[in-house]
């Protein structure tokens, strides 16, 4: 997964330093989370948007299954979606946008590690803490809706894990790329919100891919939106397979390359404008 | 008397975090608190029109005191009266009679020209438009900022911005000025200008000025009266000269490029000069004995610099 | 420079006048917003995208079934319309201030607000606007009209009730927002709370009946977004009697009073960012 860091190859020693710094990064992330207990509660609560969607689909399928999705299927689908969304969450677009606009990127560029690579690892370090948040939530869900418990085949679980890692990389890379737009446009965040609206519709976040009209899902199935969230979910519940995972890997490569090129040009522009 | 402070105290409750990961996790479930006494039983009075400097090391409680005087923080104990009001009540008449300028924070609207911030403050303080125009003209003339009034604040230099902050803070003609590090980060030239302005403003309007600063020159040049706060308590209240006399009464006699024979009179060579440190009473006798033997030398008598006085004073306190 | 008539004369003068303060605040807020012309158009674009992103899933659901929890497509459009209206007001007038206050507490501008002889809640709530969000209000009207075209136009009574409920709902949401601000006096990092509030408020875009008991009460009383979206729609459809409308308005007034009380308390324990 190291090759996903958009600028990793630019500062070859950066990633190495970071691997060794992982324990420290880890501790910083822990201390950061612990210092703000109230925020932890907030994380738990804001992880529940898929449940809002579940309520809608639940009500819609009360009279009978829709396109093969019954109430239990929807419950499973959105529970897994919630988990994957937590595991693949990142914040690099906000951070990068802020750093570019405020000029605080400049001191970061003087460090031996590429700031983007640093963020990538920081994001990784936060994942176990997100899981802490998820466990009680999942336990509560199982009590509330026992029908969400299901046993996928072993190979699906393995592919699921790979697919989550790829989804993490795609999601992070897409955010990094939108963040880099800040080098050129003041309103990169506005563009990102437009992207988010599209993303929530085509990623499976609010509508399962199988329920989109045929021709739309035929296209959306191969787009990065889906690669960043829906693929692992559908893999686990048996509605996607290896071709979709291969597409995810393809997107990681394409986005990493695009990110590298953008980063190089962006930094040049940043230097020229003088921030 | 415009400010009357009796037994003022402020205690903060801060979380204590243990060392390392284990400490972090422990504090997640069982957070320990510690009371920090930022200001302890401080009392003083300030007369109308005085210029007073708050001096003390970082974290001594200067800013906390200033914020209690301006009503931003509520005291834990003690009473404060400023211009006859209790600051923490934040009544309109009180707020209109004071101002607070913080060198490290800004009230100007970042993306707009300073004039817009001034106009907003005019409305918020309910200043009569004619009086506003007059005050603004005078302040702009005193600070010479006419050319920058149309520029967005984000494009101003630090010094220009501080001058505009002062204007924004003074448009309602407050009786009491609280200045927290007003010259911080400014270059020497700009520091001198700001100092000169504050002095002028005080003498021409009779407003009371209370100032904290890290720069000893601010204190030396601006405030005849000094309040030294150290670890939350008031350690000294009086004039700067009296403090210097008490803490560092000695003088340094420097003979520029003086002859080595001066050693006989107790001089030691420092960077090619001959220097002797003597008590104030001793100074004249020593001078005449030097001049009687070497009448042509260049000679200077110095008091220890304020920085050194303060360093010695705080050392004295902790020893 | 003599202070005209001595300092006492000034502080006993007329004092700040509310209309003058309000117009000065509005002027500055607008100027601030128009600084970034690009943002104005991007926001418009984002707003239109939002409308589509909200309507699309609804269209997908109603493509599969005719009725969800007793609501038809046309009736659901009314809910969506009122939801958009609330989002427009919150996003245009309220939320930009949330950001500004949280930032102000962190960086110290809050000190300067507290030093002004004007009610701090008023200044804190009126320093920013996002005029482009008001476009959302326009699309909200279109969506409501679209819904009413299907359900049939109601009489004067239901329209008045819906209008009052909408105001009450927005006021309740504002009160909640103010409570979040109060929290930020103690926990300086509440950015995530904004995100959470937005995420939970998103649940208001669907008819509140799709949620099960607890969630429904939650969305009506705790995060009263349903009060601003579903309830006005129910009023238009004649599903509420007058007593309920009056109760809802009383509750939101109570919420406002509580929020104001909390704000006063928060100010008393304000510690002011140390410099």
PDB file of C-alpha atoms in Angstrom, chain B residues 157-259:
ATOM      1  CA  UNK B 157       2.247  44.593   7.218  1.00  0.00           C
ATOM      2  CA  UNK B 158       2.249  43.622  10.879  1.00  0.00           C
ATOM      3  CA  UNK B 159       3.050  47.169  11.945  1.00  0.00           C
ATOM      4  CA  UNK B 160       0.363  48.717   9.763  1.00  0.00           C
ATOM      5  CA  UNK B 161      -2.102  46.203  11.092  1.00  0.00           C
ATOM      6  CA  UNK B 162      -1.258  47.040  14.705  1.00  0.00           C
ATOM      7  CA  UNK B 163      -1.757  50.723  14.000  1.00  0.00           C
ATOM      8  CA  UNK B 164      -5.192  49.941  12.554  1.00  0.00           C
ATOM      9  CA  UNK B 165      -5.960  47.735  15.558  1.00  0.00           C
ATOM     10  CA  UNK B 166      -5.227  50.706  17.774  1.00  0.00           C
ATOM     11  CA  UNK B 167      -7.555  52.906  15.736  1.00  0.00           C
ATOM     12  CA  UNK B 168     -10.330  50.298  15.880  1.00  0.00           C
ATOM     13  CA  UNK B 169      -9.861  50.041  19.621  1.00  0.00           C
ATOM     14  CA  UNK B 170      -9.909  53.784  20.279  1.00  0.00           C
ATOM     15  CA  UNK B 171     -12.763  55.011  18.082  1.00  0.00           C
ATOM     16  CA  UNK B 172     -15.162  55.083  21.016  1.00  0.00           C
ATOM     17  CA  UNK B 173     -12.747  57.203  23.063  1.00  0.00           C
ATOM     18  CA  UNK B 174     -12.365  54.854  26.005  1.00  0.00           C
ATOM     19  CA  UNK B 175     -11.197  56.141  29.379  1.00  0.00           C
ATOM     20  CA  UNK B 176      -9.168  53.036  30.105  1.00  0.00           C
ATOM     21  CA  UNK B 177      -6.798  51.348  27.659  1.00  0.00           C
ATOM     22  CA  UNK B 178      -5.690  47.790  28.349  1.00  0.00           C
ATOM     23  CA  UNK B 179      -2.788  46.928  26.066  1.00  0.00           C
ATOM     24  CA  UNK B 180      -1.556  43.347  26.059  1.00  0.00           C
ATOM     25  CA  UNK B 181       1.804  43.141  24.315  1.00  0.00           C
ATOM     26  CA  UNK B 182       0.919  45.875  21.811  1.00  0.00           C
ATOM     27  CA  UNK B 183       4.388  45.923  20.240  1.00  0.00           C
ATOM     28  CA  UNK B 184       4.985  42.207  19.973  1.00  0.00           C
ATOM     29  CA  UNK B 185       6.620  41.138  16.736  1.00  0.00           C
ATOM     30  CA  UNK B 186       7.057  44.701  15.473  1.00  0.00           C
ATOM     31  CA  UNK B 187      10.386  45.977  14.198  1.00  0.00           C
ATOM     32  CA  UNK B 188      12.245  48.507  16.321  1.00  0.00           C
ATOM     33  CA  UNK B 189      11.183  51.505  14.245  1.00  0.00           C
ATOM     34  CA  UNK B 190       7.531  50.499  14.482  1.00  0.00           C
ATOM     35  CA  UNK B 191       7.826  49.802  18.211  1.00  0.00           C
ATOM     36  CA  UNK B 192       9.059  53.343  18.707  1.00  0.00           C
ATOM     37  CA  UNK B 193       6.135  54.737  16.707  1.00  0.00           C
ATOM     38  CA  UNK B 194       3.549  52.738  18.641  1.00  0.00           C
ATOM     39  CA  UNK B 195       5.129  53.722  21.954  1.00  0.00           C
ATOM     40  CA  UNK B 196       5.164  57.371  20.945  1.00  0.00           C
ATOM     41  CA  UNK B 197       1.525  57.170  19.933  1.00  0.00           C
ATOM     42  CA  UNK B 198       0.422  55.598  23.210  1.00  0.00           C
ATOM     43  CA  UNK B 199       2.317  58.248  25.150  1.00  0.00           C
ATOM     44  CA  UNK B 200       0.811  61.051  23.097  1.00  0.00           C
ATOM     45  CA  UNK B 201      -2.648  59.591  23.383  1.00  0.00           C
ATOM     46  CA  UNK B 202      -2.338  59.361  27.152  1.00  0.00           C
ATOM     47  CA  UNK B 203      -1.128  62.917  27.601  1.00  0.00           C
ATOM     48  CA  UNK B 204      -3.603  64.472  25.178  1.00  0.00           C
ATOM     49  CA  UNK B 205      -6.746  62.645  26.358  1.00  0.00           C
ATOM     50  CA  UNK B 206      -5.945  61.854  29.960  1.00  0.00           C
ATOM     51  CA  UNK B 207      -6.971  58.240  29.393  1.00  0.00           C
ATOM     52  CA  UNK B 208      -5.539  55.642  31.749  1.00  0.00           C
ATOM     53  CA  UNK B 209      -3.111  53.167  30.149  1.00  0.00           C
ATOM     54  CA  UNK B 210      -2.352  49.714  31.501  1.00  0.00           C
ATOM     55  CA  UNK B 211       0.197  47.808  29.493  1.00  0.00           C
ATOM     56  CA  UNK B 212       1.949  44.468  29.504  1.00  0.00           C
ATOM     57  CA  UNK B 213       5.000  43.849  27.403  1.00  0.00           C
ATOM     58  CA  UNK B 214       7.963  41.622  26.925  1.00  0.00           C
ATOM     59  CA  UNK B 215      10.016  44.520  25.682  1.00  0.00           C
ATOM     60  CA  UNK B 216      11.647  46.320  28.565  1.00  0.00           C
ATOM     61  CA  UNK B 217      11.952  49.415  26.392  1.00  0.00           C
ATOM     62  CA  UNK B 218       8.162  49.666  26.274  1.00  0.00           C
ATOM     63  CA  UNK B 219       8.084  49.760  30.035  1.00  0.00           C
ATOM     64  CA  UNK B 220      11.112  52.009  30.409  1.00  0.00           C
ATOM     65  CA  UNK B 221       9.810  54.532  27.893  1.00  0.00           C
ATOM     66  CA  UNK B 222       6.104  54.431  28.663  1.00  0.00           C
ATOM     67  CA  UNK B 223       5.163  53.577  32.191  1.00  0.00           C
ATOM     68  CA  UNK B 224       6.502  55.474  35.189  1.00  0.00           C
ATOM     69  CA  UNK B 225       4.734  53.004  37.467  1.00  0.00           C
ATOM     70  CA  UNK B 226       5.436  49.333  37.493  1.00  0.00           C
ATOM     71  CA  UNK B 227       3.489  46.332  38.819  1.00  0.00           C
ATOM     72  CA  UNK B 228       5.615  43.217  38.896  1.00  0.00           C
ATOM     73  CA  UNK B 229       3.637  39.999  38.897  1.00  0.00           C
ATOM     74  CA  UNK B 230       5.410  36.739  39.502  1.00  0.00           C
ATOM     75  CA  UNK B 231       3.791  33.325  39.897  1.00  0.00           C
ATOM     76  CA  UNK B 232       0.401  34.966  40.267  1.00  0.00           C
ATOM     77  CA  UNK B 233       1.297  37.316  43.114  1.00  0.00           C
ATOM     78  CA  UNK B 234       2.016  41.024  43.059  1.00  0.00           C
ATOM     79  CA  UNK B 235       5.637  41.413  44.082  1.00  0.00           C
ATOM     80  CA  UNK B 236       6.320  45.045  43.450  1.00  0.00           C
ATOM     81  CA  UNK B 237       4.251  48.175  43.005  1.00  0.00           C
ATOM     82  CA  UNK B 238       6.111  51.414  42.536  1.00  0.00           C
ATOM     83  CA  UNK B 239       8.308  53.425  40.235  1.00  0.00           C
ATOM     84  CA  UNK B 240      10.863  51.930  37.935  1.00  0.00           C
ATOM     85  CA  UNK B 241      13.698  54.049  39.331  1.00  0.00           C
ATOM     86  CA  UNK B 242      12.957  52.996  42.890  1.00  0.00           C
ATOM     87  CA  UNK B 243      13.021  49.368  41.846  1.00  0.00           C
ATOM     88  CA  UNK B 244      16.356  49.792  40.083  1.00  0.00           C
ATOM     89  CA  UNK B 245      17.844  51.516  43.102  1.00  0.00           C
ATOM     90  CA  UNK B 246      16.673  48.702  45.331  1.00  0.00           C
ATOM     91  CA  UNK B 247      17.639  45.714  43.241  1.00  0.00           C
ATOM     92  CA  UNK B 248      20.666  47.006  41.392  1.00  0.00           C
ATOM     93  CA  UNK B 249      22.058  50.095  43.088  1.00  0.00           C
ATOM     94  CA  UNK B 250      25.527  49.775  41.543  1.00  0.00           C
ATOM     95  CA  UNK B 251      26.954  51.737  38.599  1.00  0.00           C
ATOM     96  CA  UNK B 252      29.357  50.648  35.907  1.00  0.00           C
ATOM     97  CA  UNK B 253      32.163  53.064  35.140  1.00  0.00           C
ATOM     98  CA  UNK B 254      33.494  52.442  31.658  1.00  0.00           C
ATOM     99  CA  UNK B 255      36.716  54.015  30.527  1.00  0.00           C
ATOM    100  CA  UNK B 256      36.892  53.674  26.746  1.00  0.00           C
ATOM    101  CA  UNK B 257      40.205  52.199  25.668  1.00  0.00           C
ATOM    102  CA  UNK B 258      41.593  53.065  29.098  1.00  0.00           C
ATOM    103  CA  UNK B 259      45.202  52.293  30.137  1.00  0.00           C
TER     104      UNK B 259
END
